[in-house]
Coordinates of C-alpha atoms in Angstrom, one line a residue:
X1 CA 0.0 0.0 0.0
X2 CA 1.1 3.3 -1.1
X3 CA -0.8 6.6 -0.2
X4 CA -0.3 10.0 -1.5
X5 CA -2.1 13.3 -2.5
X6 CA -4.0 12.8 -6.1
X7 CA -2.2 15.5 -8.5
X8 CA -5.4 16.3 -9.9
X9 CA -4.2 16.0 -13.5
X10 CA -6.7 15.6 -16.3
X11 CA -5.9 12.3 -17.7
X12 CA -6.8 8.9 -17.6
X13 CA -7.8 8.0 -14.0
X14 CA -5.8 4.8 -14.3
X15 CA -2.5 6.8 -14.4
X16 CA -0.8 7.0 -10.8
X17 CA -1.8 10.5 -10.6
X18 CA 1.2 11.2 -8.2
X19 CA 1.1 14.6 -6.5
X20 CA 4.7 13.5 -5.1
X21 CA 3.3 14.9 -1.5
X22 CA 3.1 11.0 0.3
X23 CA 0.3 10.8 3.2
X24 CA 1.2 9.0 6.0
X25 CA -0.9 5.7 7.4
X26 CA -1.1 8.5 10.8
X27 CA -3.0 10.8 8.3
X28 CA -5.4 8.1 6.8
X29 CA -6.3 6.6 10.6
X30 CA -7.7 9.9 11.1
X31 CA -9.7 10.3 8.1
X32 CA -11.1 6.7 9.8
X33 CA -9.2 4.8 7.3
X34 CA -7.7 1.3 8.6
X35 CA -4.5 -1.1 6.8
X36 CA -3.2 -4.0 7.5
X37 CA -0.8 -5.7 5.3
X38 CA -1.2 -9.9 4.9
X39 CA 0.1 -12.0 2.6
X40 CA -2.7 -13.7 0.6
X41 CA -2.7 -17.7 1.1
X42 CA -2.4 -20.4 -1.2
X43 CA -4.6 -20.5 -4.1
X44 CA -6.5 -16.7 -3.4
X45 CA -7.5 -18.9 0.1
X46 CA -8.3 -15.8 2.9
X47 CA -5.4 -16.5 5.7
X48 CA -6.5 -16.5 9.0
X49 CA -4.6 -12.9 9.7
X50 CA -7.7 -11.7 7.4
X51 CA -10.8 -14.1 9.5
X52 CA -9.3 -12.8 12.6
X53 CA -9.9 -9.1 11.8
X54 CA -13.0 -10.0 10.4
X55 CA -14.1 -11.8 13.6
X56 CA -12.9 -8.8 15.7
X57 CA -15.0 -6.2 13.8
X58 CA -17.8 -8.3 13.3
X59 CA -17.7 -9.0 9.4
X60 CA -20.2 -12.1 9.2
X61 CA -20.3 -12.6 5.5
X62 CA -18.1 -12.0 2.3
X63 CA -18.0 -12.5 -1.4
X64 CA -15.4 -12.4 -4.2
X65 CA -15.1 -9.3 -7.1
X66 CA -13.7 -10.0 -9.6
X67 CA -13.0 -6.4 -11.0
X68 CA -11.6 -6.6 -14.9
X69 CA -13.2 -7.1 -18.7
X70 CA -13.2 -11.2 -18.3
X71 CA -14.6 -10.8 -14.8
X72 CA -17.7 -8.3 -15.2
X73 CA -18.1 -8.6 -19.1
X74 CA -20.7 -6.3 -20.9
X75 CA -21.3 -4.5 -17.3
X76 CA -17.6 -3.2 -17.3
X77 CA -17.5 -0.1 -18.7
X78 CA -20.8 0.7 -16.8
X79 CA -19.4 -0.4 -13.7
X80 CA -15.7 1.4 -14.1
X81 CA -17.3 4.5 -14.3
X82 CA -20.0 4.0 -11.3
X83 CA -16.8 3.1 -9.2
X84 CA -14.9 6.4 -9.8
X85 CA -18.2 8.4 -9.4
X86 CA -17.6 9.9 -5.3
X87 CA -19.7 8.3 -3.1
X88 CA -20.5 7.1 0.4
X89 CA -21.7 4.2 1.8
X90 CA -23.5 3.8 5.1
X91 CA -21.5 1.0 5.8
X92 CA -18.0 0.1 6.4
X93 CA -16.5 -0.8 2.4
X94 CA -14.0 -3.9 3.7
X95 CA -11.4 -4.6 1.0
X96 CA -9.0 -7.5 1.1
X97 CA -7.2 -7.5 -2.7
X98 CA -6.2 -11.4 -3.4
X99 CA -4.4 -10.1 -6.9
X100 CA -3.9 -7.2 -9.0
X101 CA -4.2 -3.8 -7.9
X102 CA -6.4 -0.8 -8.2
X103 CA -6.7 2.5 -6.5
X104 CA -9.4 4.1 -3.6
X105 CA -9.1 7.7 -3.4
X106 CA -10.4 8.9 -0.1
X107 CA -11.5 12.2 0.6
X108 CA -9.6 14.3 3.1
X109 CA -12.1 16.6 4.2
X110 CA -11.7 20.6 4.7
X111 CA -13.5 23.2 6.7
X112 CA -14.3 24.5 2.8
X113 CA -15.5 22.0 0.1
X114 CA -13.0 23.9 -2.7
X115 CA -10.3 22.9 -0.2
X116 CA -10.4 19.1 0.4
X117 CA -8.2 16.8 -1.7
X118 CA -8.0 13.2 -2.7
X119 CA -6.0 11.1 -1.3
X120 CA -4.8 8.2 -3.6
X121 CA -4.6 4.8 -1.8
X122 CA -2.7 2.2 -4.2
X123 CA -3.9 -1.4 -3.0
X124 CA -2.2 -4.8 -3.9
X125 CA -2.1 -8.0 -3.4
X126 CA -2.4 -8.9 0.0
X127 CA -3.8 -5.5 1.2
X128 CA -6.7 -4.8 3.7
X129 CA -8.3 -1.7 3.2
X130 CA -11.4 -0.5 5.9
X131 CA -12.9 2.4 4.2
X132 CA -15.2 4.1 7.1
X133 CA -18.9 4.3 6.7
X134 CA -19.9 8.3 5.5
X135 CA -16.4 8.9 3.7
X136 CA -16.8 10.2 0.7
X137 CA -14.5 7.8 -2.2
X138 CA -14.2 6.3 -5.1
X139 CA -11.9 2.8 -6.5
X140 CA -10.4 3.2 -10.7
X141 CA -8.5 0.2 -11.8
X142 CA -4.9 0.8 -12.5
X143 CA -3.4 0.5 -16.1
X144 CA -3.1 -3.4 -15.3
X145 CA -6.9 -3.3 -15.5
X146 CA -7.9 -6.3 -12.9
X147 CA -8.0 -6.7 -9.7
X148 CA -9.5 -9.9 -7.3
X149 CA -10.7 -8.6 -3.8
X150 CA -12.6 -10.4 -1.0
X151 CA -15.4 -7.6 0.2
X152 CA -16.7 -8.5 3.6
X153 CA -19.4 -7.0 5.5
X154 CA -20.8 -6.7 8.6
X155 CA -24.5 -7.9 7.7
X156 CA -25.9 -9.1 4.3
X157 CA -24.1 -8.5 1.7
X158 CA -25.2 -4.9 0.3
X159 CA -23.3 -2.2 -1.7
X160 CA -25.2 1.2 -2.2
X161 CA -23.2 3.8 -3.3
X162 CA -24.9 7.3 -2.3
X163 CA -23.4 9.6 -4.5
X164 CA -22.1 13.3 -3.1
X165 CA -24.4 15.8 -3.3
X166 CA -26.7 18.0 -0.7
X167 CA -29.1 15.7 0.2
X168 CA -25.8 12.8 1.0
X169 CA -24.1 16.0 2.6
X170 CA -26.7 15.9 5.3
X171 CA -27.0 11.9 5.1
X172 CA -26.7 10.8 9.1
X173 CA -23.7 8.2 8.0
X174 CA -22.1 10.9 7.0
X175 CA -22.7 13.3 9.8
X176 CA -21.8 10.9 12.0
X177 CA -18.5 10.5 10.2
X178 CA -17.6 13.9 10.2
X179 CA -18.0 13.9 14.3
X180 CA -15.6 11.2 14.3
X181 CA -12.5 13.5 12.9
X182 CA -10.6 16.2 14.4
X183 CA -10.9 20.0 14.6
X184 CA -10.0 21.3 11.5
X185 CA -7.7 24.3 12.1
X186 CA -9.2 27.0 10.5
X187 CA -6.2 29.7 9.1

């Protein structure tokens, strides 16, 4: 896992998009954001570093995405462009990537909208990303186009994407996440 500001370049959101400004794992477990690193098992088998963090937080069920042309077929340009579209959910997006890589950009929030910036979270093989419920963010393949995760969730397996706007501004997932981070100092 790599993390770093998003240089905001218009071009291909596959690129690396590398502000050159890194963002420490500090930064991102403030945003809510939680890593662990663990090597995947034998055969794309879930080790049991991954089922005891699911145990801990309570992640009952899981399923297997298999994000690339082969693996979504005539729903994959469709679905490429619903992931980069920023969203929320009002659950906890759970992220263990069994191959490939890809890349969530995470919103560092600002005490004015024109000020917040991405943050670019590259994610590979044996990563374990916890993106916080009410954060706003979006995933993009990168130029390998495919990746292989295990999603896991708390309850039923469910993935609504609530895209930003005023009425997901005022959303009580995101509220709540927003009185979960600190102060913003205000210049």
């Amino acid at each position: 896992m790599r993390a770093y500001y998003f240089d905001d370049e218009p071009t291909d959101q596959r690129l690396p998009h590398d502000s050159g400004e890194e963002v420490s794992l500090d930064t991102l477990s403030h945003l809510g954001v939680l890593y662990w690193s663990i090597p995947v098992g034998e055969g794309d088998s879930i080790p049991a570093g991954v089922d005891a963090i699911a145990k801990e937080r309570g992640y009952k069920n899981r399923d297997t995405i298999n994000v690339s042309k082969e693996g979504l077929g005539d729903a994959y340009e469709t679905k490429i462009k619903g992931f980069f579209e920023e969203h929320m959910h009002e659950d906890e997006e759970i992220r263990y990537i069994l191959s490939g890589s890809g890349y969530f950009d995470v919103r560092k929030h600002a005490a004015k909208q024109d000020d917040e910036r991405w943050i670019r979270v590259l994610c590979e093989q044996g990563d374990l990303l916890v993106l916080p419920s009410g954060i706003y963010h979006r995933f993009t393949l990168d130029m390998n186009n495919k990746i292989k995760a295990a999603r896991l969730f708390q309850d039923e397996p469910k993935w609504i994407p609530h895209n930003r706007g005023v009425e997901t501004d005022v959303n009580s997932h995101r509220v709540n996440y927003l009185s979960t981070l600190p102060p913003i100092a205000v210049a």
